Coordinates of C-alpha atoms in Angstrom, one line a residue:
M149 CA 0.0 0.0 0.0
S150 CA 1.3 3.4 -0.9
Y151 CA 0.4 6.8 0.6
P152 CA 0.3 10.4 -0.4
A153 CA 3.7 11.9 0.4
A154 CA 1.8 14.4 2.6
S155 CA 0.6 11.6 4.9
I156 CA 4.2 10.4 5.5
A157 CA 5.3 14.1 6.0
N158 CA 2.5 14.5 8.6
E159 CA 3.6 11.3 10.3
L160 CA 7.1 12.7 10.5
L161 CA 5.9 16.1 11.8
D162 CA 4.0 14.2 14.6
L163 CA 7.2 12.3 15.5
A164 CA 9.2 15.5 15.5
S165 CA 6.6 17.2 17.7
R166 CA 6.7 14.3 20.2
A167 CA 10.5 14.7 20.3
G168 CA 10.2 18.4 21.0
R169 CA 11.4 19.4 17.6
S170 CA 10.1 21.0 14.5
L171 CA 11.2 20.4 10.9
T172 CA 12.1 22.6 7.9
Q173 CA 11.2 21.9 4.3
I174 CA 14.7 20.4 3.6
E175 CA 14.4 18.0 6.6
I176 CA 10.9 16.9 5.7
Q177 CA 11.8 16.3 2.0
K178 CA 14.9 14.2 2.9
L179 CA 13.1 12.2 5.6
V180 CA 10.2 11.4 3.3
Y181 CA 12.8 10.4 0.6
F182 CA 14.6 8.1 3.1
S183 CA 11.4 6.6 4.2
H184 CA 10.4 5.8 0.6
G185 CA 13.9 4.5 -0.2
W186 CA 14.0 2.1 2.7
H187 CA 10.5 0.9 2.0
L188 CA 11.4 0.2 -1.6
A189 CA 14.5 -1.7 -0.5
L190 CA 12.9 -3.7 2.3
R191 CA 9.4 -4.3 1.0
D192 CA 9.9 -3.9 -2.8
Q193 CA 6.9 -1.5 -2.8
N194 CA 6.4 2.2 -3.1
L195 CA 5.7 4.0 0.2
I196 CA 4.6 7.2 -1.5
D197 CA 2.4 7.7 -4.6
D198 CA 4.4 10.8 -5.7
Q199 CA 7.4 10.9 -7.9
I200 CA 10.7 12.3 -6.5
E201 CA 12.4 15.0 -8.4
A202 CA 16.2 15.9 -8.5
W203 CA 16.5 19.5 -7.3
T204 CA 19.6 21.4 -6.4
Y205 CA 19.4 20.6 -2.7
G206 CA 18.5 16.9 -3.3
P207 CA 15.4 14.8 -3.7
V208 CA 12.1 16.7 -3.6
V209 CA 8.5 15.7 -3.8
R210 CA 6.8 18.6 -5.5
S211 CA 3.5 18.2 -3.7
L212 CA 5.3 18.6 -0.4
Y213 CA 7.2 21.6 -1.6
D214 CA 3.9 23.2 -2.6
A215 CA 2.3 22.2 0.7
F216 CA 5.1 23.7 2.8
K217 CA 6.6 26.5 0.6
K218 CA 4.9 29.2 2.6
F219 CA 7.3 28.4 5.4
G220 CA 10.4 29.0 3.3
S221 CA 13.4 27.9 5.2
S222 CA 11.7 28.4 8.5
Q223 CA 10.2 25.7 10.7
I224 CA 7.0 24.0 9.5
T225 CA 4.3 24.9 12.0
E226 CA 1.3 23.0 10.5
K227 CA 0.5 19.8 8.7
A228 CA 0.0 19.4 5.0
A229 CA -3.6 20.0 4.1
D230 CA -5.7 18.2 1.6
W231 CA -7.5 20.7 -0.5
R232 CA -9.0 18.2 -3.0
G233 CA -12.0 16.7 -1.3
S234 CA -13.6 19.7 0.4
P235 CA -16.7 20.9 -1.3
N236 CA -16.8 24.2 0.6
G237 CA -13.1 25.0 0.0
S238 CA -12.1 24.3 3.6
S239 CA -9.0 22.1 4.0
N240 CA -8.5 19.0 6.1
C241 CA -5.1 17.6 7.0
F242 CA -3.9 14.5 5.2
P243 CA -4.2 11.7 7.6
T244 CA -1.1 10.2 9.0
I245 CA -0.6 6.5 8.8
Q246 CA -3.5 4.8 10.6
S247 CA -2.6 3.9 14.2
G248 CA -3.5 0.6 15.7
S249 CA -3.9 -1.1 12.3
V250 CA -2.2 -4.2 11.1
G251 CA -0.4 -5.3 8.0
D252 CA 0.9 -2.6 5.7
D253 CA -0.1 0.3 7.9
F254 CA 1.6 -1.2 10.9
Y255 CA 4.8 -1.8 8.9
A256 CA 4.7 1.6 7.3
R257 CA 4.4 3.3 10.7
A258 CA 7.2 1.2 12.1
L259 CA 9.4 2.0 9.1
V260 CA 8.8 5.7 9.3
Q261 CA 9.6 5.5 13.1
G262 CA 12.8 3.8 12.2
V263 CA 13.8 6.4 9.7
W264 CA 13.0 9.1 12.3
D265 CA 15.2 7.3 14.8
K266 CA 18.1 7.0 12.4
Y267 CA 17.9 10.4 10.6
G268 CA 15.6 12.6 12.6
M269 CA 18.3 14.4 14.7
I270 CA 20.7 15.0 11.8
A271 CA 21.2 18.7 10.8
P272 CA 19.4 19.8 7.5
F273 CA 22.5 20.3 5.4
K274 CA 24.0 17.1 6.6
L275 CA 20.8 15.4 5.3
V276 CA 21.5 17.2 2.0
E277 CA 25.1 15.9 2.0
I278 CA 23.8 12.3 2.5
T279 CA 21.6 12.6 -0.5
H280 CA 24.4 14.1 -2.6
L281 CA 26.9 11.2 -2.0
N282 CA 28.7 10.0 -5.1
G283 CA 26.6 7.3 -6.8
S284 CA 23.4 8.2 -5.0
P285 CA 20.2 8.2 -7.0
W286 CA 20.0 12.0 -6.7
Q287 CA 23.6 12.5 -7.9
K288 CA 23.0 10.3 -11.0
A289 CA 19.7 11.9 -11.9
Y290 CA 20.9 15.4 -11.3
S291 CA 24.2 15.0 -13.2
E292 CA 22.2 13.5 -16.1
R293 CA 19.7 16.4 -15.9
Q294 CA 16.8 14.1 -15.3
Q295 CA 13.8 15.7 -13.7
Y296 CA 12.7 12.5 -11.8
I297 CA 14.7 10.0 -9.8
P298 CA 13.6 6.6 -10.9
N299 CA 12.2 4.3 -8.1
E300 CA 14.4 1.5 -9.5
E301 CA 17.5 3.6 -8.8
I302 CA 16.3 4.5 -5.3
K303 CA 15.5 0.8 -4.6
A304 CA 18.8 -0.4 -5.8
Y305 CA 20.7 2.2 -3.8
F306 CA 18.9 1.5 -0.5
K307 CA 19.3 -2.3 -1.1
E308 CA 23.0 -1.6 -1.2
L309 CA 22.8 0.4 2.0
S310 CA 20.8 -2.4 3.7
A311 CA 23.5 -4.9 2.7
G312 CA 26.1 -2.6 4.3
N313 CA 27.7 -1.6 1.0
G314 CA 28.1 2.2 0.6
G315 CA 26.6 5.4 1.9

């Protein structure tokens, strides 16, 4: 099962809040990317529905950029809202991953928690450095001037990381 990237972002914002932290656009982008990459490597399935683009500062999900661009480089102070399904123009937050569920939702929640535990306290520009490592999916796509980072490249890279080879 895959999710809107905003749902994963909102889950990460909740985790940050519980840890007494807030996140910037750069941090949320990289943490969603890492979550997606590890899910691809470990489950051979997409975690997010969205494509990931190769921007100057690393992997970016455009829908997340649009959702949080009003914060600029400042801390994000509210969750991503879903503007699509509201007949009166009001917004609702994208749901986070369902709590207390079993199967895919339970696994996705645990995986995002694991990504938070591994990368959540790393400084924003260190996260950028990690995504920019030589041979990374971002580095390949960006150097080849590709707009999107292929999921197959992301999966292969994170499989290498899971085997203890690289990054």
